[in-house]
Short mmCIF file of N, CA, C and O in Angstrom, two decimals:
data_model
loop_
_atom_site.label_atom_id
_atom_site.label_comp_id
_atom_site.label_asym_id
_atom_site.label_seq_id
_atom_site.Cartn_x
_atom_site.Cartn_y
_atom_site.Cartn_z
N MET N 1 104.60 81.38 106.68
CA MET N 1 103.36 81.16 107.75
C MET N 1 102.69 82.57 107.14
O MET N 1 101.64 82.46 107.19
N GLN N 2 103.95 83.68 107.12
CA GLN N 2 102.48 84.28 106.55
C GLN N 2 101.93 84.61 105.33
O GLN N 2 100.29 84.83 105.64
N ARG N 3 102.78 83.51 104.35
CA ARG N 3 101.98 84.03 102.61
C ARG N 3 100.77 82.86 103.01
O ARG N 3 99.91 83.40 102.17
N ALA N 4 100.91 81.68 103.75
CA ALA N 4 100.35 81.04 104.03
C ALA N 4 98.73 81.79 104.16
O ALA N 4 97.66 81.09 104.41
N ARG N 5 99.24 82.41 105.10
CA ARG N 5 98.14 83.10 106.61
C ARG N 5 96.92 84.78 105.00
O ARG N 5 95.81 84.25 105.53
N VAL N 6 98.16 84.42 104.04
CA VAL N 6 97.14 85.92 103.68
C VAL N 6 97.17 85.05 102.13
O VAL N 6 95.66 85.52 102.21
N LEU N 7 97.21 83.68 102.47
CA LEU N 7 96.18 83.00 100.57
C LEU N 7 94.96 83.12 101.65
O LEU N 7 93.91 82.68 100.90
N SER N 8 95.03 82.32 102.65
CA SER N 8 94.31 81.61 103.13
C SER N 8 92.46 82.19 103.58
O SER N 8 91.15 82.16 103.39
N VAL N 9 92.59 83.92 104.53
CA VAL N 9 92.50 85.12 104.37
C VAL N 9 91.75 84.96 103.07
O VAL N 9 90.31 85.23 102.77
N VAL N 10 91.73 84.92 101.71
CA VAL N 10 91.65 85.30 100.68
C VAL N 10 91.05 84.42 99.34
O VAL N 10 89.88 84.30 98.63
N LEU N 11 91.65 83.01 100.57
CA LEU N 11 90.47 81.82 99.18
C LEU N 11 89.46 82.14 100.92
O LEU N 11 88.26 82.06 99.90
N LEU N 12 88.95 82.38 100.71
CA LEU N 12 88.21 82.24 102.10
C LEU N 12 86.95 82.67 101.88
O LEU N 12 85.55 83.01 102.43
N THR N 13 87.73 84.73 102.13
CA THR N 13 87.05 85.21 101.27
C THR N 13 85.97 85.45 100.00
O THR N 13 84.89 85.46 99.61
N LEU N 14 87.12 85.06 99.09
CA LEU N 14 86.68 84.32 97.66
C LEU N 14 84.92 83.33 97.88
O LEU N 14 84.22 83.27 97.12
N ALA N 15 86.00 81.68 98.41
CA ALA N 15 84.74 80.78 98.69
C ALA N 15 82.77 81.72 99.11
O ALA N 15 81.73 80.98 98.94
N CYS N 16 83.73 82.48 100.66
CA CYS N 16 82.07 82.87 101.00
C CYS N 16 81.44 84.45 100.74
O CYS N 16 80.30 83.85 100.38
N SER N 17 82.20 84.62 99.19
CA SER N 17 81.17 85.74 98.36
C SER N 17 80.95 84.92 96.92
O SER N 17 80.79 86.61 96.12
N SER N 18 81.78 84.25 97.18
CA SER N 18 81.68 83.45 95.09
C SER N 18 79.56 83.92 94.78
O SER N 18 79.99 84.23 93.32
N ALA N 19 78.47 83.75 95.87
CA ALA N 19 77.58 83.73 94.89
C ALA N 19 76.46 85.10 93.84
O ALA N 19 77.51 85.98 95.26
N GLY N 20 76.63 84.60 93.31
CA GLY N 20 75.53 86.15 92.68
C GLY N 20 77.32 87.18 92.43
O GLY N 20 77.10 88.14 91.93
N SER N 21 78.81 86.58 92.24
CA SER N 21 80.13 87.58 91.58
C SER N 21 79.92 87.13 90.85
O SER N 21 80.99 87.98 89.73
N SER N 22 79.97 86.17 89.59
CA SER N 22 80.23 86.76 88.29
C SER N 22 79.90 86.55 87.16
O SER N 22 78.54 87.12 87.25
N ARG N 23 80.65 87.80 86.75
CA ARG N 23 80.41 88.35 85.82
C ARG N 23 79.79 87.58 84.29
O ARG N 23 79.54 85.98 84.02
N PRO N 24 79.57 88.20 83.60
CA PRO N 24 78.56 87.80 82.66
C PRO N 24 79.27 86.86 81.85
O PRO N 24 80.60 87.87 80.74
N ALA N 25 79.56 85.92 80.29
CA ALA N 25 79.72 85.73 80.12
C ALA N 25 80.73 86.08 79.18
O ALA N 25 81.29 85.57 78.85
N ASP N 26 79.99 86.64 78.56
CA ASP N 26 80.39 87.29 77.55
C ASP N 26 80.64 88.78 77.69
O ASP N 26 80.70 89.24 76.83
N VAL N 27 81.54 88.73 78.85
CA VAL N 27 81.66 90.57 78.76
C VAL N 27 83.16 89.93 79.81
O VAL N 27 83.62 88.91 80.72
N LYS N 28 84.31 90.03 79.09
CA LYS N 28 85.33 90.52 79.20
C LYS N 28 85.78 91.23 80.83
O LYS N 28 85.66 92.09 80.64
N SER N 29 86.98 90.45 81.29
CA SER N 29 87.35 90.81 82.73
C SER N 29 87.75 92.09 82.63
O SER N 29 88.68 92.45 81.54
N PRO N 30 87.94 92.69 83.38
CA PRO N 30 88.03 94.19 83.42
C PRO N 30 89.37 93.84 84.05
O PRO N 30 89.59 93.25 85.07
N THR N 31 90.71 94.66 82.82
CA THR N 31 92.28 95.07 83.75
C THR N 31 91.82 95.51 85.65
O THR N 31 91.78 97.28 85.12
N ILE N 32 92.33 95.53 86.60
CA ILE N 32 92.02 97.19 86.98
C ILE N 32 93.44 96.91 88.11
O ILE N 32 94.26 95.51 88.49
N VAL N 33 93.74 97.60 88.38
CA VAL N 33 95.42 98.14 89.94
C VAL N 33 95.36 98.61 90.76
O VAL N 33 94.73 99.91 89.76
N VAL N 34 95.80 98.62 91.65
CA VAL N 34 96.06 99.25 92.27
C VAL N 34 96.81 100.16 92.83
O VAL N 34 97.88 99.38 92.71
N GLN N 35 97.22 100.31 93.24
CA GLN N 35 99.31 102.28 93.49
C GLN N 35 98.54 103.08 93.75
O GLN N 35 97.22 103.72 94.69
N GLN N 36 99.05 102.52 95.59
CA GLN N 36 99.65 103.71 96.36
C GLN N 36 99.47 105.10 95.52
O GLN N 36 101.15 105.39 95.05
N ALA N 37 99.36 106.32 96.30
CA ALA N 37 99.52 107.42 95.98
C ALA N 37 100.86 109.04 95.96
O ALA N 37 101.62 109.32 95.30
N GLY N 38 101.11 107.44 97.17
CA GLY N 38 102.41 108.38 97.43
C GLY N 38 102.35 107.85 99.29
O GLY N 38 102.20 107.31 100.05
N PRO N 39 103.62 108.30 99.80
CA PRO N 39 104.29 107.28 100.61
C PRO N 39 103.09 107.88 102.78
O PRO N 39 102.26 108.33 102.26
N ILE N 40 103.19 106.82 103.39
CA ILE N 40 102.61 106.59 104.26
C ILE N 40 103.95 107.28 105.22
O ILE N 40 104.43 107.19 105.29
N PHE N 41 102.93 108.29 106.41
CA PHE N 41 104.44 108.80 107.70
C PHE N 41 103.51 108.92 108.40
O PHE N 41 101.76 109.78 108.31
N PHE N 42 103.38 107.73 109.01
CA PHE N 42 103.34 108.18 110.88
C PHE N 42 103.83 108.36 111.72
O PHE N 42 102.65 109.23 112.21
N GLY N 43 105.22 109.59 111.59
CA GLY N 43 105.61 111.12 112.71
C GLY N 43 105.73 109.50 113.25
O GLY N 43 106.06 108.77 113.20
N SER N 44 105.94 110.98 114.60
CA SER N 44 105.58 109.80 115.91
C SER N 44 103.57 109.68 116.38
O SER N 44 103.35 109.10 117.68
N GLY N 45 102.53 109.53 115.53
CA GLY N 45 101.44 109.11 115.28
C GLY N 45 102.12 107.41 115.53
O GLY N 45 102.85 106.36 114.72
N THR N 46 100.93 106.66 115.01
CA THR N 46 100.46 104.92 114.86
C THR N 46 99.67 104.39 114.13
O THR N 46 98.70 104.17 113.93
N SER N 47 98.82 105.62 113.71
CA SER N 47 98.18 106.31 112.04
C SER N 47 97.70 106.96 111.24
O SER N 47 98.83 107.72 111.44
N ALA N 48 98.36 106.98 110.34
CA ALA N 48 98.17 108.10 108.76
C ALA N 48 97.68 107.32 108.23
O ALA N 48 97.42 106.89 107.58
N PRO N 49 97.12 109.15 107.00
CA PRO N 49 96.34 108.44 105.77
C PRO N 49 97.02 107.76 104.87
O PRO N 49 98.07 108.30 104.27
N VAL N 50 96.21 106.68 104.06
CA VAL N 50 97.24 106.57 103.01
C VAL N 50 96.03 106.72 101.30
O VAL N 50 95.01 105.62 101.51
N SER N 51 96.79 107.74 100.38
CA SER N 51 95.56 107.81 99.33
C SER N 51 96.44 106.51 98.65
O SER N 51 97.17 106.24 98.00
N LEU N 52 94.79 106.10 97.76
CA LEU N 52 95.36 104.78 96.95
C LEU N 52 94.57 105.75 95.91
O LEU N 52 92.78 105.52 95.96
N ASP N 53 94.85 105.20 94.61
CA ASP N 53 94.21 105.04 92.93
C ASP N 53 93.66 103.77 92.94
O ASP N 53 95.50 103.48 92.40
N VAL N 54 93.02 103.78 91.70
CA VAL N 54 92.45 102.46 91.42
C VAL N 54 92.28 102.50 89.70
O VAL N 54 90.67 104.03 89.85
N TYR N 55 93.01 101.34 89.24
CA TYR N 55 92.61 101.50 87.81
C TYR N 55 91.99 100.46 87.47
O TYR N 55 92.88 100.09 87.19
N VAL N 56 91.04 101.30 86.22
CA VAL N 56 89.90 100.13 85.97
C VAL N 56 90.05 100.32 84.38
O VAL N 56 89.08 101.05 83.38
N LYS N 57 90.26 99.48 83.21
CA LYS N 57 90.25 99.69 81.85
C LYS N 57 88.87 98.26 81.88
O LYS N 57 89.42 96.71 81.63
N ASN N 58 88.01 98.87 80.77
CA ASN N 58 87.77 98.43 80.19
C ASN N 58 87.84 97.58 78.90
O ASN N 58 88.10 98.03 78.46
N ASN N 59 88.12 95.90 78.87
CA ASN N 59 87.94 95.39 78.29
C ASN N 59 87.10 94.95 77.34
O ASN N 59 87.08 94.16 76.41
N ALA N 60 85.57 94.69 77.99
CA ALA N 60 84.86 94.48 77.21
C ALA N 60 83.99 95.56 75.73
O ALA N 60 84.58 95.93 75.97
N ASP N 61 83.80 95.09 75.34
CA ASP N 61 82.60 95.27 74.07
C ASP N 61 81.87 95.59 74.20
O ASP N 61 80.46 96.78 73.62
N VAL N 62 81.00 96.77 76.35
CA VAL N 62 80.16 96.90 76.01
C VAL N 62 80.35 97.65 77.58
O VAL N 62 82.18 97.95 78.21
N PRO N 63 79.72 99.14 77.90
CA PRO N 63 80.32 100.04 79.02
C PRO N 63 80.27 98.66 80.24
O PRO N 63 79.36 97.96 80.50
N ILE N 64 80.84 99.93 81.22
CA ILE N 64 80.50 98.71 81.84
C ILE N 64 80.55 99.85 83.44
O ILE N 64 81.26 101.35 83.35
N ARG N 65 80.15 99.83 84.55
CA ARG N 65 79.82 100.67 85.35
C ARG N 65 80.46 100.07 86.56
O ARG N 65 80.39 99.03 87.69
N LEU N 66 81.50 101.11 87.66
CA LEU N 66 81.98 100.91 89.06
C LEU N 66 80.90 101.50 89.92
O LEU N 66 80.89 102.19 89.82
N ARG N 67 80.98 99.84 90.50
CA ARG N 67 80.33 101.32 91.53
C ARG N 67 80.14 101.07 92.72
O ARG N 67 79.85 101.62 93.75
N GLU N 68 81.66 100.44 92.94
CA GLU N 68 81.91 99.93 94.42
C GLU N 68 83.53 99.52 94.70
O GLU N 68 83.78 98.33 94.31
N VAL N 69 84.32 100.27 95.60
CA VAL N 69 85.66 99.44 96.19
C VAL N 69 85.90 99.28 97.16
O VAL N 69 85.79 100.91 97.71
N GLU N 70 86.24 98.17 97.68
CA GLU N 70 86.83 98.63 99.50
C GLU N 70 88.41 97.94 98.56
O GLU N 70 87.77 96.59 97.96
N ILE N 71 88.53 97.71 99.88
CA ILE N 71 89.97 97.92 100.04
C ILE N 71 90.13 97.54 101.34
O ILE N 71 89.92 98.46 102.49
N ARG N 72 91.53 96.39 101.49
CA ARG N 72 91.63 96.12 102.72
C ARG N 72 93.29 95.47 102.92
O ARG N 72 93.26 95.34 101.62
N SER N 73 93.89 95.52 104.14
CA SER N 73 94.87 94.53 103.91
C SER N 73 95.34 93.96 105.42
O SER N 73 96.54 93.69 105.97
N PRO N 74 94.70 92.42 105.25
CA PRO N 74 95.05 91.23 105.85
C PRO N 74 96.13 90.52 105.43
O PRO N 74 97.39 90.61 105.04
N GLY N 75 97.11 89.93 106.52
CA GLY N 75 98.62 89.18 106.68
C GLY N 75 99.15 90.57 106.78
O GLY N 75 100.29 89.46 106.83
N MET N 76 98.88 91.28 106.94
CA MET N 76 100.50 92.16 107.07
C MET N 76 100.80 92.61 108.75
O MET N 76 100.28 91.79 109.36
N THR N 77 101.85 92.37 108.98
CA THR N 77 102.71 92.53 110.28
C THR N 77 103.33 93.70 111.00
O THR N 77 103.38 94.29 111.70
N GLN N 78 103.88 94.88 109.92
CA GLN N 78 104.50 95.87 110.58
C GLN N 78 103.05 96.88 110.86
O GLN N 78 103.21 97.42 111.44
N TYR N 79 102.74 97.19 110.53
CA TYR N 79 100.95 98.22 109.58
C TYR N 79 100.29 97.72 109.03
O TYR N 79 100.31 96.91 108.61
N THR N 80 98.32 97.98 109.26
CA THR N 80 97.85 96.56 108.66
C THR N 80 96.80 98.21 108.07
O THR N 80 97.15 99.55 108.30
N LEU N 81 96.00 98.71 107.10
CA LEU N 81 94.72 99.02 106.38
C LEU N 81 93.45 98.33 107.46
O LEU N 81 93.08 97.45 106.59
N LEU N 82 92.73 99.62 107.85
CA LEU N 82 91.53 99.30 108.08
C LEU N 82 90.97 99.28 107.28
O LEU N 82 91.35 100.29 105.80
N ARG N 83 90.16 98.48 107.06
CA ARG N 83 88.95 98.19 105.61
C ARG N 83 88.42 99.52 105.00
O ARG N 83 87.56 100.41 106.84
N VAL N 84 88.52 99.78 104.11
CA VAL N 84 88.02 100.98 104.28
C VAL N 84 87.15 100.07 102.23
O VAL N 84 87.91 100.41 100.99
N ALA N 85 85.69 100.83 102.26
CA ALA N 85 85.15 101.01 101.10
C ALA N 85 84.07 101.97 100.55
O ALA N 85 83.55 103.70 101.58
N LYS N 86 83.63 102.68 99.66
CA LYS N 86 83.58 104.40 98.25
C LYS N 86 82.56 103.58 97.72
O LYS N 86 83.08 102.55 96.42
N LEU N 87 82.17 104.60 97.62
CA LEU N 87 81.10 104.04 97.08
C LEU N 87 81.25 105.28 94.95
O LEU N 87 81.51 105.97 95.36
N PHE N 88 80.81 104.96 94.30
CA PHE N 88 81.17 104.99 92.58
C PHE N 88 80.17 104.89 92.02
O PHE N 88 79.75 104.44 91.63
N GLY N 89 79.72 106.04 90.61
CA GLY N 89 78.55 106.07 89.73
C GLY N 89 79.11 105.93 88.43
O GLY N 89 78.56 106.23 87.46
N GLU N 90 80.31 105.75 87.91
CA GLU N 90 80.84 105.58 87.44
C GLU N 90 80.51 104.64 85.53
O GLU N 90 81.37 103.42 86.32
N THR N 91 81.17 104.86 84.48
CA THR N 91 80.60 104.48 83.67
C THR N 91 82.32 104.73 82.89
O THR N 91 82.49 105.81 82.52
N ILE N 92 82.56 103.15 82.23
CA ILE N 92 83.52 103.25 81.51
C ILE N 92 83.57 102.50 80.61
O ILE N 92 82.78 100.78 80.11
N PRO N 93 83.01 103.05 79.16
CA PRO N 93 83.15 102.64 77.79
C PRO N 93 83.94 101.65 77.17
O PRO N 93 84.89 101.50 78.22
N PRO N 94 83.84 101.33 76.31
CA PRO N 94 84.58 99.81 75.87
C PRO N 94 85.99 100.44 75.21
O PRO N 94 85.93 101.34 74.76
N GLY N 95 86.93 100.15 76.49
CA GLY N 95 88.29 100.29 75.46
C GLY N 95 88.69 100.67 76.36
O GLY N 95 90.01 102.04 76.36
N GLU N 96 88.00 101.88 77.15
CA GLU N 96 89.30 102.99 78.33
C GLU N 96 89.06 103.16 79.52
O GLU N 96 89.33 101.80 80.15
N THR N 97 89.90 102.92 80.31
CA THR N 97 89.94 103.06 81.31
C THR N 97 90.24 104.80 82.11
O THR N 97 89.43 105.62 82.08
N ARG N 98 89.24 104.39 83.40
CA ARG N 98 88.92 105.11 84.83
C ARG N 98 89.48 104.93 86.17
O ARG N 98 90.09 104.33 86.33
N THR N 99 90.16 106.23 86.26
CA THR N 99 90.88 106.70 87.86
C THR N 99 90.16 106.31 88.74
O THR N 99 89.74 108.14 88.88
N VAL N 100 89.90 105.67 89.51
CA VAL N 100 89.01 106.62 90.69
C VAL N 100 90.24 107.11 92.39
O VAL N 100 91.14 105.52 92.00
N SER N 101 90.14 107.52 93.36
CA SER N 101 90.52 107.86 94.13
C SER N 101 90.11 107.05 95.97
O SER N 101 88.50 107.19 95.87
N LEU N 102 90.61 106.71 96.44
CA LEU N 102 90.30 106.30 97.98
C LEU N 102 91.75 106.97 98.86
O LEU N 102 92.36 106.61 98.74
N VAL N 103 91.23 106.78 100.19
CA VAL N 103 91.55 107.25 101.27
C VAL N 103 91.48 106.36 102.25
O VAL N 103 90.37 106.75 102.89
N ALA N 104 92.60 105.28 102.58
CA ALA N 104 93.33 104.49 103.96
C ALA N 104 93.39 105.50 105.03
O ALA N 104 94.13 105.50 104.45
N THR N 105 92.31 105.09 106.25
CA THR N 105 93.76 104.66 107.12
C THR N 105 95.42 103.46 107.87
O THR N 105 94.28 102.27 107.42
N ALA N 106 96.31 103.54 107.29
CA ALA N 106 97.44 102.87 107.91
C ALA N 106 97.55 102.82 109.61
O ALA N 106 96.79 104.19 110.72
N VAL N 107 97.83 101.97 111.03
CA VAL N 107 97.82 101.64 112.06
C VAL N 107 98.60 100.50 111.91
O VAL N 107 98.93 99.64 111.60
N ARG N 108 99.43 101.56 112.94
CA ARG N 108 100.30 100.29 112.87
C ARG N 108 100.83 100.18 115.27
O ARG N 108 100.28 100.75 115.55
N SER N 109 101.07 98.89 115.70
CA SER N 109 100.78 99.12 116.86
C SER N 109 102.58 99.65 117.88
O SER N 109 101.59 100.07 118.70
N SER N 110 103.75 100.03 117.44
CA SER N 110 104.18 100.35 117.69
C SER N 110 105.10 102.12 117.10
O SER N 110 104.63 102.19 116.64
N THR N 111 104.66 102.95 117.69
CA THR N 111 105.92 104.07 116.98
C THR N 111 107.22 104.09 117.43
O THR N 111 107.99 105.11 116.89
N ARG N 112 107.66 103.52 117.24
CA ARG N 112 108.96 103.03 117.81
C ARG N 112 110.44 102.17 116.75
O ARG N 112 111.72 102.39 116.89
N PHE N 113 109.84 101.84 116.07
CA PHE N 113 111.68 100.93 115.66
C PHE N 113 110.55 101.67 112.92
O PHE N 113 109.19 101.70 113.35
N GLN N 114 111.65 101.94 112.65
CA GLN N 114 111.31 102.05 111.52
C GLN N 114 110.86 101.33 110.95
O GLN N 114 110.86 99.42 110.46
N MET N 115 109.56 101.37 109.50
CA MET N 115 108.53 100.00 108.93
C MET N 115 109.48 100.14 107.33
O MET N 115 109.10 100.50 107.03
N ALA N 116 109.44 98.67 107.13
CA ALA N 116 109.86 98.87 105.30
C ALA N 116 108.69 97.75 105.07
O ALA N 116 108.48 97.79 103.45
N GLU N 117 108.13 96.93 105.87
CA GLU N 117 107.15 95.98 104.30
C GLU N 117 105.99 96.55 103.77
O GLU N 117 105.60 98.10 104.63
N PRO N 118 106.84 96.51 102.61
CA PRO N 118 105.72 97.31 101.08
C PRO N 118 104.52 96.76 101.68
O PRO N 118 103.81 95.89 102.17
N LEU N 119 102.85 98.16 101.52
CA LEU N 119 101.56 97.02 101.37
C LEU N 119 101.23 96.45 100.21
O LEU N 119 100.68 96.12 99.11
N SER N 120 100.60 95.44 100.82
CA SER N 120 99.97 93.48 100.16
C SER N 120 98.35 94.33 100.96
O SER N 120 97.95 94.48 102.24
N ILE N 121 97.81 94.47 99.57
CA ILE N 121 95.97 95.02 99.88
C ILE N 121 94.77 94.19 99.22
O ILE N 121 95.61 92.89 98.33
N VAL N 122 94.06 93.28 100.07
CA VAL N 122 93.33 92.79 98.30
C VAL N 122 91.40 93.66 97.95
O VAL N 122 91.71 95.11 99.38
N ALA N 123 91.82 93.91 97.35
CA ALA N 123 90.33 94.82 96.32
C ALA N 123 88.67 93.98 96.05
O ALA N 123 89.27 93.60 95.27
N THR N 124 87.79 94.61 96.48
CA THR N 124 86.68 93.64 95.95
C THR N 124 86.32 94.34 95.38
O THR N 124 85.93 95.90 95.81
N VAL N 125 86.35 95.00 93.43
CA VAL N 125 85.67 95.85 93.26
C VAL N 125 84.22 95.38 92.78
O VAL N 125 84.00 94.62 91.93
N ARG N 126 83.07 96.16 92.29
CA ARG N 126 81.64 96.13 92.53
C ARG N 126 81.56 97.03 90.93
O ARG N 126 81.84 97.84 91.31
N LEU N 127 81.26 95.61 90.26
CA LEU N 127 81.10 96.13 89.23
C LEU N 127 79.61 96.44 88.52
O LEU N 127 79.12 95.56 88.76
N GLU N 128 78.97 96.39 87.19
CA GLU N 128 77.72 95.81 86.52
C GLU N 128 77.78 96.04 84.82
O GLU N 128 78.95 97.06 84.45
N ALA N 129 77.64 95.48 84.41
CA ALA N 129 77.21 95.14 82.56
C ALA N 129 76.40 94.52 82.03
O ALA N 129 75.13 93.08 82.95
N LYS N 130 75.58 94.76 82.09
CA LYS N 130 74.25 94.27 80.69
C LYS N 130 73.63 94.37 82.17
O LYS N 130 72.20 93.35 81.30
N GLY N 131 73.44 95.14 82.64
CA GLY N 131 72.25 94.73 84.20
C GLY N 131 72.17 94.09 85.08
O GLY N 131 71.93 93.80 85.85
N LYS N 132 73.86 92.99 85.07
CA LYS N 132 73.77 92.38 85.66
C LYS N 132 75.27 93.07 86.38
O LYS N 132 76.27 93.04 86.68
N ALA N 133 74.84 92.96 88.02
CA ALA N 133 76.28 93.09 88.68
C ALA N 133 76.93 92.15 88.41
O ALA N 133 76.55 90.63 89.51
N PHE N 134 78.34 92.09 89.28
CA PHE N 134 79.24 91.41 89.63
C PHE N 134 80.21 92.07 89.81
O PHE N 134 80.46 93.31 89.99
N ARG N 135 81.67 90.85 90.75
CA ARG N 135 82.78 90.98 91.69
C ARG N 135 84.35 91.02 91.39
O ARG N 135 83.69 89.85 89.96
N GLU N 136 85.21 91.64 91.06
CA GLU N 136 85.85 91.15 91.00
C GLU N 136 86.79 91.86 91.94
O GLU N 136 86.61 92.00 92.52
N PHE N 137 87.96 90.24 92.36
CA PHE N 137 88.83 90.44 93.53
C PHE N 137 90.09 90.40 92.81
O PHE N 137 90.54 89.94 91.80
N ILE N 138 91.18 91.63 93.11
CA ILE N 138 92.02 91.89 93.70
C ILE N 138 92.96 91.20 94.68
O ILE N 138 93.47 91.92 96.11
N MET N 139 94.14 90.75 93.98
CA MET N 139 95.34 90.73 95.21
C MET N 139 96.99 91.65 94.80
O MET N 139 96.79 90.41 93.98
N GLN N 140 97.28 92.22 94.95
CA GLN N 140 98.28 92.68 94.95
C GLN N 140 99.94 93.62 95.92
O GLN N 140 98.71 93.70 96.43
N ARG N 141 100.86 93.67 95.21
CA ARG N 141 101.65 93.97 96.46
C ARG N 141 101.07 95.88 95.62
O ARG N 141 101.36 95.18 94.56
N VAL N 142 101.35 96.82 95.97
CA VAL N 142 101.11 97.51 96.03
C VAL N 142 102.08 98.99 96.17
O VAL N 142 102.82 98.38 95.88
N ALA N 143 102.49 98.86 94.62
CA ALA N 143 103.39 100.28 93.91
C ALA N 143 103.97 101.55 95.03
O ALA N 143 102.09 101.57 95.40
N GLY N 144 104.57 101.68 95.31
CA GLY N 144 104.45 102.91 96.34
C GLY N 144 105.28 103.26 97.25
O GLY N 144 106.87 102.14 97.17
N GLU N 145 106.03 103.79 97.92
CA GLU N 145 107.40 103.74 98.33
C GLU N 145 107.23 103.24 99.98
O GLU N 145 107.78 103.38 100.46
N GLY N 146 105.76 102.79 100.19
CA GLY N 146 105.57 102.09 101.47
C GLY N 146 106.06 103.43 102.94
O GLY N 146 106.12 104.72 102.51
N PRO N 147 105.62 102.24 103.88
CA PRO N 147 105.49 104.08 104.87
C PRO N 147 106.52 104.48 105.36
O PRO N 147 108.11 103.75 105.14
N ASN N 148 106.84 105.48 105.38
CA ASN N 148 108.81 106.12 105.96
C ASN N 148 107.91 106.69 107.94
O ASN N 148 107.56 107.00 107.91
#
C-alpha cells in the first residue's frame, strides 16, 4: 500500500511536470546520487536538520550547468522531510562530478517511539546544456544511518 502511494505520487509528479523538461537529444543523462551526510537526531523534539549531499556526474560531451535541486520525501510514514529547494550555479565539465549540499528539516508526529525507517526521497534536479533547460527526476532510498 505504501509503495503504491509513493509510486502514484512520483508518476503524478512526472506527468504534471513533463512539459519543457526534456534534455537535448544529443546530451547524455547525468548520473545523480543523493546521500544523507549524517544521522538524523530528533532528540526529544519533533524536528531535526538533515544534511544531504547531491553528486552530479556529467556523462555528456558538453558542459552542463546545475541550476537547482529540490528534495522531498512523499510517502514516508514515521517522519517526513519538509520540501527544500536550493539554487546553484555550478558548471560541470564533461566527465567530471560536482557535489552540492543542502539541509532539509525532518519532522515526525510523535516523540515517544524509536524510528528506524530509512529516508526515501524524490529529487528534481534542474540543469542546462547547450542553452536548453531540462530536469532530471530521481527517486531513491538515501544511504545513511537513518534517524536516531
